[in-house]
Short mmCIF file of C-alpha atoms in Angstrom, two decimals:
data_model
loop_
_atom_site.label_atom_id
_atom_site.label_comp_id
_atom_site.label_asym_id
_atom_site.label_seq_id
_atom_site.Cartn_x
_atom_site.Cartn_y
_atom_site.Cartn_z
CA UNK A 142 13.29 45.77 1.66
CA UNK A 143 14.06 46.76 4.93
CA UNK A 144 14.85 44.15 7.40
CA UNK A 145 13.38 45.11 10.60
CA UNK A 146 9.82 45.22 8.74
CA UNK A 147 10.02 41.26 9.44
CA UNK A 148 9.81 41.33 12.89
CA UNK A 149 12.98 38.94 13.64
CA UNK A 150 12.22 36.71 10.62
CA UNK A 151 14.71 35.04 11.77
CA UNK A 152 13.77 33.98 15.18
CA UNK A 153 10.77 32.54 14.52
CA UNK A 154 11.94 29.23 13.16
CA UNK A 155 10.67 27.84 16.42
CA UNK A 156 7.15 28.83 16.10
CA UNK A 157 7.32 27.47 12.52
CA UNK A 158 8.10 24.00 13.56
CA UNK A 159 5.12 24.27 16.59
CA UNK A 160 2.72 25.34 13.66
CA UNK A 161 4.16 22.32 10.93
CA UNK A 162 3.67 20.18 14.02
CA UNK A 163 0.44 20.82 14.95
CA UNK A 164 -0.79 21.04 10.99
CA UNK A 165 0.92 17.63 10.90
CA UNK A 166 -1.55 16.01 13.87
CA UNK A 167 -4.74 17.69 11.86
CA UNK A 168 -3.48 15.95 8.08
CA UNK A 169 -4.61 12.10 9.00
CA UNK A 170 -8.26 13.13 9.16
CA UNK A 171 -8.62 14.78 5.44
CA UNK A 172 -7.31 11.63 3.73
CA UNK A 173 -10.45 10.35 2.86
CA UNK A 174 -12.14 13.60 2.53
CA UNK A 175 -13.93 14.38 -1.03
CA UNK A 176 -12.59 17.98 -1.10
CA UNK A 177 -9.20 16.58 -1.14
CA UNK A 178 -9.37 13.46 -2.97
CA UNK A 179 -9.67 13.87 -6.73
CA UNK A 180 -8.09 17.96 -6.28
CA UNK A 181 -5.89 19.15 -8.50
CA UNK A 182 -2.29 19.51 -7.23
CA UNK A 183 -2.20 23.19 -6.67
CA UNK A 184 -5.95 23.69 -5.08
CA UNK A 185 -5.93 25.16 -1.55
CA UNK A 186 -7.86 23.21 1.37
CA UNK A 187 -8.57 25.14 4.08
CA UNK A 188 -7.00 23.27 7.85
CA UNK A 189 -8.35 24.32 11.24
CA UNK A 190 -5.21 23.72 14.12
CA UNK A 191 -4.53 25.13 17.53
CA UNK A 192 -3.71 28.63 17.45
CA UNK A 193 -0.37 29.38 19.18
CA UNK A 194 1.13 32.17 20.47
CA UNK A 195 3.78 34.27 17.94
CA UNK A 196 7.05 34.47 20.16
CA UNK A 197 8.44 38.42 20.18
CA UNK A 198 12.08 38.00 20.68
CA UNK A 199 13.89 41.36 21.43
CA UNK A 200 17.48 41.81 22.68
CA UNK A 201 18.20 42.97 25.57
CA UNK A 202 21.71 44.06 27.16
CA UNK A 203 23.17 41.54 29.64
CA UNK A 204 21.87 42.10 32.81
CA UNK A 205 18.50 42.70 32.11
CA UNK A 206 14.86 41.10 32.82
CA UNK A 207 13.03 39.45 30.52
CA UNK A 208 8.92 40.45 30.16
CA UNK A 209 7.49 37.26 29.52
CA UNK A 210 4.13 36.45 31.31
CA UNK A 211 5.08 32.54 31.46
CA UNK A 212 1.67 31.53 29.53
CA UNK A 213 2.07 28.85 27.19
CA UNK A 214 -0.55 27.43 24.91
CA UNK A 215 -3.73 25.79 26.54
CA UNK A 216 -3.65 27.97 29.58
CA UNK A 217 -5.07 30.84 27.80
CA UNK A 218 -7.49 30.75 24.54
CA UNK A 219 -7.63 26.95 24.31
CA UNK A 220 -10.71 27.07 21.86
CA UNK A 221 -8.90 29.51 19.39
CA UNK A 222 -7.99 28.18 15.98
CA UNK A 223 -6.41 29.46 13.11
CA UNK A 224 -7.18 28.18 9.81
CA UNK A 225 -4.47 27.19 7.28
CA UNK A 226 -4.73 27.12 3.80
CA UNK A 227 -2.20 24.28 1.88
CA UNK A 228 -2.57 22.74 -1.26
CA UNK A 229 -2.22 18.83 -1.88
CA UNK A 230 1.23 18.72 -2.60
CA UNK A 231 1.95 20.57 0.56
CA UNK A 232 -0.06 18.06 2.29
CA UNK A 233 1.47 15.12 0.70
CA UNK A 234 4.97 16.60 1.26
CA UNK A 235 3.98 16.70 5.35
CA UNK A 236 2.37 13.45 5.30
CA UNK A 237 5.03 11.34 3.68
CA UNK A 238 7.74 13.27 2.44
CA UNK A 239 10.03 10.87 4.24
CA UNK A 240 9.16 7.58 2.25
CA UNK A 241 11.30 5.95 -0.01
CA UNK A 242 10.18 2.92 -2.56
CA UNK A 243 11.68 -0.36 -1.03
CA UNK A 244 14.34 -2.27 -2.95
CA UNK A 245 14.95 0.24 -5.30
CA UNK A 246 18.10 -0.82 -7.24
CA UNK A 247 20.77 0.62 -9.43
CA UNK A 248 19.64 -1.23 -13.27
CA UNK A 249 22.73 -0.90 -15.50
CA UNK A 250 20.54 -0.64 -18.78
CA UNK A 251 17.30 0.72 -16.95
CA UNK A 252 18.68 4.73 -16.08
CA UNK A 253 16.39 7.24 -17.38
CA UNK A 254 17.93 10.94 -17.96
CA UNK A 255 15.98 13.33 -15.59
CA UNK A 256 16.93 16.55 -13.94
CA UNK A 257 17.33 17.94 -10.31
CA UNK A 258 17.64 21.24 -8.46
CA UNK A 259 20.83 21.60 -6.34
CA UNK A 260 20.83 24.19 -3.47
CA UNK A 261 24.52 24.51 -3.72
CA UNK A 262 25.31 28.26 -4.76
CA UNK A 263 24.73 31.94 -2.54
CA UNK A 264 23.21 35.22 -3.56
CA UNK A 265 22.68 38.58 -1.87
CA UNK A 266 19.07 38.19 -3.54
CA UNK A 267 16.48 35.76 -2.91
CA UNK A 268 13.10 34.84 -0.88
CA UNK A 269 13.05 34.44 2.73
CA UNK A 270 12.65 31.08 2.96
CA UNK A 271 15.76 30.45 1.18
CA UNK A 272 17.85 32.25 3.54
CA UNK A 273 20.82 30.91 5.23
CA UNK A 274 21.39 31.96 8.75
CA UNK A 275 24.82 30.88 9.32
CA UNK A 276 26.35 32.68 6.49
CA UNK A 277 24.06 36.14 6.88
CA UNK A 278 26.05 35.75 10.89
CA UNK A 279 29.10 35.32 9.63
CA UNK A 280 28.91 38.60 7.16
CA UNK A 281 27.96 40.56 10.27
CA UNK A 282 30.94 38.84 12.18
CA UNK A 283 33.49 39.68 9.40
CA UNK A 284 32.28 43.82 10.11
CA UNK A 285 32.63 43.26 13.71
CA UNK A 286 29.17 43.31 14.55
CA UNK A 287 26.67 41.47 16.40
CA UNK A 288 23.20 42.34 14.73
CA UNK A 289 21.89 42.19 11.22
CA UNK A 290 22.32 44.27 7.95
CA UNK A 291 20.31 43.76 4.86
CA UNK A 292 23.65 43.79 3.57
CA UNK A 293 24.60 40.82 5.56
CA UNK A 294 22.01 38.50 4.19
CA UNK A 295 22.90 36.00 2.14
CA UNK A 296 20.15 32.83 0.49
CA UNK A 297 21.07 29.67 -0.94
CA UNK A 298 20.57 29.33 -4.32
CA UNK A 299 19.98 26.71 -6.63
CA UNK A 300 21.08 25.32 -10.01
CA UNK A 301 19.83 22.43 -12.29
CA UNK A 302 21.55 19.40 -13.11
CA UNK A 303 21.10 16.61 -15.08
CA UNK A 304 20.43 13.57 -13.15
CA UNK A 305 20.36 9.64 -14.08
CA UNK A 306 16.95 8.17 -12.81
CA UNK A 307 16.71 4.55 -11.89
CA UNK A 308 13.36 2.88 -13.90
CA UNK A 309 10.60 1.92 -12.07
CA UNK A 310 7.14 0.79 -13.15
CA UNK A 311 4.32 0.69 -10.06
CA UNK A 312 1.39 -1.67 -10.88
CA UNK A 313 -1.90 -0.65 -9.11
CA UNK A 314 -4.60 -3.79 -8.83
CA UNK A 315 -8.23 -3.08 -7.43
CA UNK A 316 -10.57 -5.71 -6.88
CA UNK A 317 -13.45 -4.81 -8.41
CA UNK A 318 -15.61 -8.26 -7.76
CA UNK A 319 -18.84 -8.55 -6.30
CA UNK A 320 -17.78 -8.81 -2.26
CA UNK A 321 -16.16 -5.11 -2.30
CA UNK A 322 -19.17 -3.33 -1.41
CA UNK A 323 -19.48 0.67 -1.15
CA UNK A 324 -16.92 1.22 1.85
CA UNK A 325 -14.71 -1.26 0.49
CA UNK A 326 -14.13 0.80 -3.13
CA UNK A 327 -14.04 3.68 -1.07
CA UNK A 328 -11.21 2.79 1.45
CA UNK A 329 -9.32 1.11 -1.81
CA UNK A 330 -9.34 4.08 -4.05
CA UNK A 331 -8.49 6.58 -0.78
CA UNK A 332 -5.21 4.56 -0.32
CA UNK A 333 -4.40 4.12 -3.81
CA UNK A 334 -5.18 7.76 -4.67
CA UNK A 335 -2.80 9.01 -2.10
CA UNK A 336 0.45 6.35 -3.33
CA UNK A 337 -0.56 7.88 -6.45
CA UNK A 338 -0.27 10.99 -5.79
CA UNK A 339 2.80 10.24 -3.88
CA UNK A 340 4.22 8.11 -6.79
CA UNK A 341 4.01 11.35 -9.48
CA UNK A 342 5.49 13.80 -6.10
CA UNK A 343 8.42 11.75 -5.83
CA UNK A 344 9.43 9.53 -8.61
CA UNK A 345 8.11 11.73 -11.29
CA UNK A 346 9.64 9.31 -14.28
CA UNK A 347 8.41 6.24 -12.80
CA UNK A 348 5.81 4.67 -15.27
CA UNK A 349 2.22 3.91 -13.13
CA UNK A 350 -0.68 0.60 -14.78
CA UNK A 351 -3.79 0.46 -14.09
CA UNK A 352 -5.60 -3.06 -13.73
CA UNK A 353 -9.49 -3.81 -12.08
CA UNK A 354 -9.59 -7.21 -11.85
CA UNK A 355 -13.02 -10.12 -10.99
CA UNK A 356 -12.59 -13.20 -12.38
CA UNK A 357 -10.99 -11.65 -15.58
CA UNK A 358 -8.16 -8.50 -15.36
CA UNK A 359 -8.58 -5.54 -16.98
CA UNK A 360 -6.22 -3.09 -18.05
CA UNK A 361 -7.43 1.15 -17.62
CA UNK A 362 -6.40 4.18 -17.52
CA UNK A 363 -5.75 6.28 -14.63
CA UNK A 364 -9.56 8.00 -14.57
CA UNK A 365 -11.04 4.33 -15.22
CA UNK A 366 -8.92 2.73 -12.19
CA UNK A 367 -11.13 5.53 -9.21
CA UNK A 368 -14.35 6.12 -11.20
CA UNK A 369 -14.99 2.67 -13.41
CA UNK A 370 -17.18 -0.09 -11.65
CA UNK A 371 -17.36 -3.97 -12.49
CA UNK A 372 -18.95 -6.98 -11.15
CA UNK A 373 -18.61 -10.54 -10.75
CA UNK A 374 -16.26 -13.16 -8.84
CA UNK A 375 -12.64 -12.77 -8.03
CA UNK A 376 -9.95 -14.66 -9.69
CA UNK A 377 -5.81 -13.21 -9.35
CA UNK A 378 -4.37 -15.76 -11.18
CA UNK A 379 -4.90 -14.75 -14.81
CA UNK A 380 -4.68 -10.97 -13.18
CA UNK A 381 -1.02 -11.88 -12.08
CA UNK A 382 -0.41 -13.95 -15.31
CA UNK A 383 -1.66 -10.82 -16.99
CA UNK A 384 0.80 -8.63 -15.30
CA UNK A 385 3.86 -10.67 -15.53
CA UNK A 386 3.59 -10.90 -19.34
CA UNK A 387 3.03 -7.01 -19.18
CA UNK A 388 6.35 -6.77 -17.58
CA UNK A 389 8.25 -9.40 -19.37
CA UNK A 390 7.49 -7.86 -22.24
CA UNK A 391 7.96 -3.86 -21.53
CA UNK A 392 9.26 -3.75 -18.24
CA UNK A 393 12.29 -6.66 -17.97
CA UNK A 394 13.65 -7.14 -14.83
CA UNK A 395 17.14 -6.46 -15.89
CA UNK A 396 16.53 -2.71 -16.93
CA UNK A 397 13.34 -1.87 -14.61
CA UNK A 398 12.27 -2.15 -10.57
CA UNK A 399 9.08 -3.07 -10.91
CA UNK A 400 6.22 -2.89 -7.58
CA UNK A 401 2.90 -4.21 -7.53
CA UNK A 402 0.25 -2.86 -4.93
CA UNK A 403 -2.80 -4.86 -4.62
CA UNK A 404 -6.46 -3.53 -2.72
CA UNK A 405 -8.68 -6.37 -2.30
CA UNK A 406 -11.06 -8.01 0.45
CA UNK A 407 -9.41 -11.28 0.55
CA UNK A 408 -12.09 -13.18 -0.87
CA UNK A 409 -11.23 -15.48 -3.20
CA UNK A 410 -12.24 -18.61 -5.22
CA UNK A 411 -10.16 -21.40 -2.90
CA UNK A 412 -9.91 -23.57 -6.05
CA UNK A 413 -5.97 -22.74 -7.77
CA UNK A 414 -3.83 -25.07 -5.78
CA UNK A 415 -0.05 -24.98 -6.61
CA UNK A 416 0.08 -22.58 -9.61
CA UNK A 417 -1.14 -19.58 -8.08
CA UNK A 418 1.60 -19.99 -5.21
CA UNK A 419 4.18 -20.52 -7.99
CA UNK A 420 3.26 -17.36 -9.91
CA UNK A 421 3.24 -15.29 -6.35
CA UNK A 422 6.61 -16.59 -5.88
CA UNK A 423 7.84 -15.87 -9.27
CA UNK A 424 6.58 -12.20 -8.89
CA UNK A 425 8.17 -12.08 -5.37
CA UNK A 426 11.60 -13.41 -7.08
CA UNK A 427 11.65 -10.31 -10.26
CA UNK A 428 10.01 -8.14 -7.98
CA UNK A 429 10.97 -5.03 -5.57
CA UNK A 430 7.73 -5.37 -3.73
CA UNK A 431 4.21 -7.18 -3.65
CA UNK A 432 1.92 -4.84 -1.45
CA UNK A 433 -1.34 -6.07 -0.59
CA UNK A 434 -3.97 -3.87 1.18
CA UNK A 435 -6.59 -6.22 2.82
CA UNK A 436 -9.46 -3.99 2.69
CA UNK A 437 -12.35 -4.17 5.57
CA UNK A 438 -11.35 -8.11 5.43
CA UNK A 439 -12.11 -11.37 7.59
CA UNK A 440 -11.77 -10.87 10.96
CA UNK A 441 -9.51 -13.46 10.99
CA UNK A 442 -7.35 -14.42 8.19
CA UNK A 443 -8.69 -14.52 5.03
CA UNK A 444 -7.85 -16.99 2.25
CA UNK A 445 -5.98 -14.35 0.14
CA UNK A 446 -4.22 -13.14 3.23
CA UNK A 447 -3.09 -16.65 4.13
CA UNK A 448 -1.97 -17.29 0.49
CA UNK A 449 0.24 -14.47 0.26
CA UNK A 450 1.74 -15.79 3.56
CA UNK A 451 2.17 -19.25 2.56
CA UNK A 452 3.42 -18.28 -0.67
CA UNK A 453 6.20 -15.69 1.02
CA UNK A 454 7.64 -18.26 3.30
CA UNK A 455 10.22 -20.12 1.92
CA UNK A 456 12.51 -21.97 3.51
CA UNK A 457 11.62 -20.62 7.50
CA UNK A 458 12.07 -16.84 5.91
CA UNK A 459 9.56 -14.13 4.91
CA UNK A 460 10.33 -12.88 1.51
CA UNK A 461 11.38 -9.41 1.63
CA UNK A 462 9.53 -8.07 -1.13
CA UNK A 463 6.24 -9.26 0.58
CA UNK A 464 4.61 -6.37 2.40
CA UNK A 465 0.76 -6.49 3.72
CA UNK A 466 -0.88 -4.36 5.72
CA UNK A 467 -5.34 -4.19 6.73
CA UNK A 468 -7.30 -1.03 6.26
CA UNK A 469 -10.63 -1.90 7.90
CA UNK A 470 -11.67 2.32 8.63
CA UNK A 471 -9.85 5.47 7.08
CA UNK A 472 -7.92 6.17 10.29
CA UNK A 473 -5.78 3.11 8.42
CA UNK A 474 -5.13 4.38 5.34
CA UNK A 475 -1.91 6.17 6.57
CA UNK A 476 -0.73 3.49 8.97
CA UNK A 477 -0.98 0.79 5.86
CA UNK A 478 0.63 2.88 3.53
CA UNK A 479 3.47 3.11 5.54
CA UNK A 480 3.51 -0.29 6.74
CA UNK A 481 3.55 -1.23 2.84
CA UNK A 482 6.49 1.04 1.40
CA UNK A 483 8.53 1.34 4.86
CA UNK A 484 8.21 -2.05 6.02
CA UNK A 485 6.96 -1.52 9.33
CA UNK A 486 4.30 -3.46 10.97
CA UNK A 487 3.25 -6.05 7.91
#
């Protein structure tokens, strides 16, 4: 492979980062999209964004003028686009490749045995997106000179290692009752299909329930939870009672972290009193987080809304496991989702 067929492969990190920018600023609008919900990991959507100009950069000796004509983008070609193709993980690696799940603790008897890749080793071989810039330099430096050899290059390389994985078990809950009409479902399964797919992206060994819940909880699978539809009042308590036996029994809070996210409208029979409170609090208490996504809700505060408060506040302090955020239009599925795992704006 010759090197100067790359046309300073190098030297365009800089118009990579313009072009992962301006992809990033396009991703919030295909969240909801049907082409993307529902694909399979690897299946290529197609993204229109800004075309930019490819920087040439060619050496010149010291001393010498430079060519360029000074024209950045938007003064010339504003309407072009160029269409990128990127499958859903890449997406979800742009979107939120920089969340973590809250409260995620070290459990002495809960350590799965996974695996990770470690870019800690160099070869003279390897793909160009592996390649590492300040050791191909300092080949050339070592033979006195100050351009590139295909000889010179060197890539990282990587090796896998067995790694300890902390437990975790993620319990989705969708309100399924009569209230959450069309747009409701919709906006619910959007957000949970994206922590989802985020879940199985980063925490590959973590172990993901299903529940739909009215006045009565029901346990699914993962296909039942975005395509199976139910009807009648809402009721949490026996859905919480539900999961905390669940838990107790397979997932004890000395071996596993253990996160519920719940989608619902906030309407809910006003009739439960002290009980439900106490069972909030006593998920708070062997919980890393209680998400709630308030879905196209009251435009005030709702009575689930204000019962998750009331039951969070103990002793002039906001538990910290309690996270909510309100998704009333798709443009706040992102914002939510990272108000819920980051922490940010609940």
């Amino acid at each position: 492979m010759d090197l100067y067929d790359h046309k300073g492969e190098l030297d365009r990190q800089w118009y990579l980062r313009k072009l992962s920018q301006a992809i990033k600023a396009k991703l919030p609008e295909l969240i909801t999209q049907e082409a993307v919900m529902g694909s399979a990991p690897d299946q290529r959507i197609r993204v229109a964004v800004r075309k930019l100009e490819e920087p040439d950069f060619r050496y010149q000796p010291q001393g010498s003028a430079g060519q360029g004509n000074g024209l950045g983008p938007g003064q010339e070609g504003g309407d072009d686009v160029v269409w990128i193709e990127l499958t859903t993980e890449e997406i979800m690696d742009l979107l939120l490749e920089d969340l973590k799940l809250p409260r995620l603790d070290d459990k002495p008897r809960g350590v799965l045995h996974g695996e990770e890749d470690r870019y800690d080793d160099v070869s003279t071989h390897g793909p160009w997106s592996n390649i590492d810039k300040r050791r191909s330099l300092y080949q050339a430096a070592k033979q006195g000179r100050d351009y590139l050899t295909q000889d010179d290059l060197r890539y990282r390389s990587w090796r896998t290692y067995p790694k300890p994985v902390t437990a975790a078990v993620i319990t989705l809950v969708r309100d399924a009752s009569g209230s959450m009409d069309e747009s409701k479902r919709y906006l619910s399964k959007s957000a949970a299909w994206w922590l989802v797919q985020w879940i199985r992206r980063q925490y590959r060994y973590a172990e993901i329930r299903y529940f739909l819940h009215t006045t009565v909880p029901v346990e699914v699978d993962e296909k039942d939870f975005f395509n199976r539809e139910i009807t009648g009042g809402t009721a949490i308590l026996s859905t919480y009672q539900t999961i905390l036996q669940l838990w107790d029994h397979d997932f004890p809070h000395e071996d596993w972290n253990r996160y519920l996210l719940h989608f619902s409208d906030g309407d809910i029979w006003s009739d439960y009193g002290r009980e439900l409170i106490e069972i909030i609090q006593t998920l708070l208490s062997t919980s890393s987080l209680l998400g709630y996504f308030e879905v196209e809700g009251h435009k005030g505060v709702s009575p689930l809304w204000s019962l998750f408060r009331k039951s969070a506040e103990v002793g002039g302090h906001f538990h910290p496991a309690m996270r909510m955020a309100k998704i009333d239009s798709k443009e706040h599925i992102l914002p939510a989702i990272r108000a819920v795992i980051d922490g940010h704006g609940s």
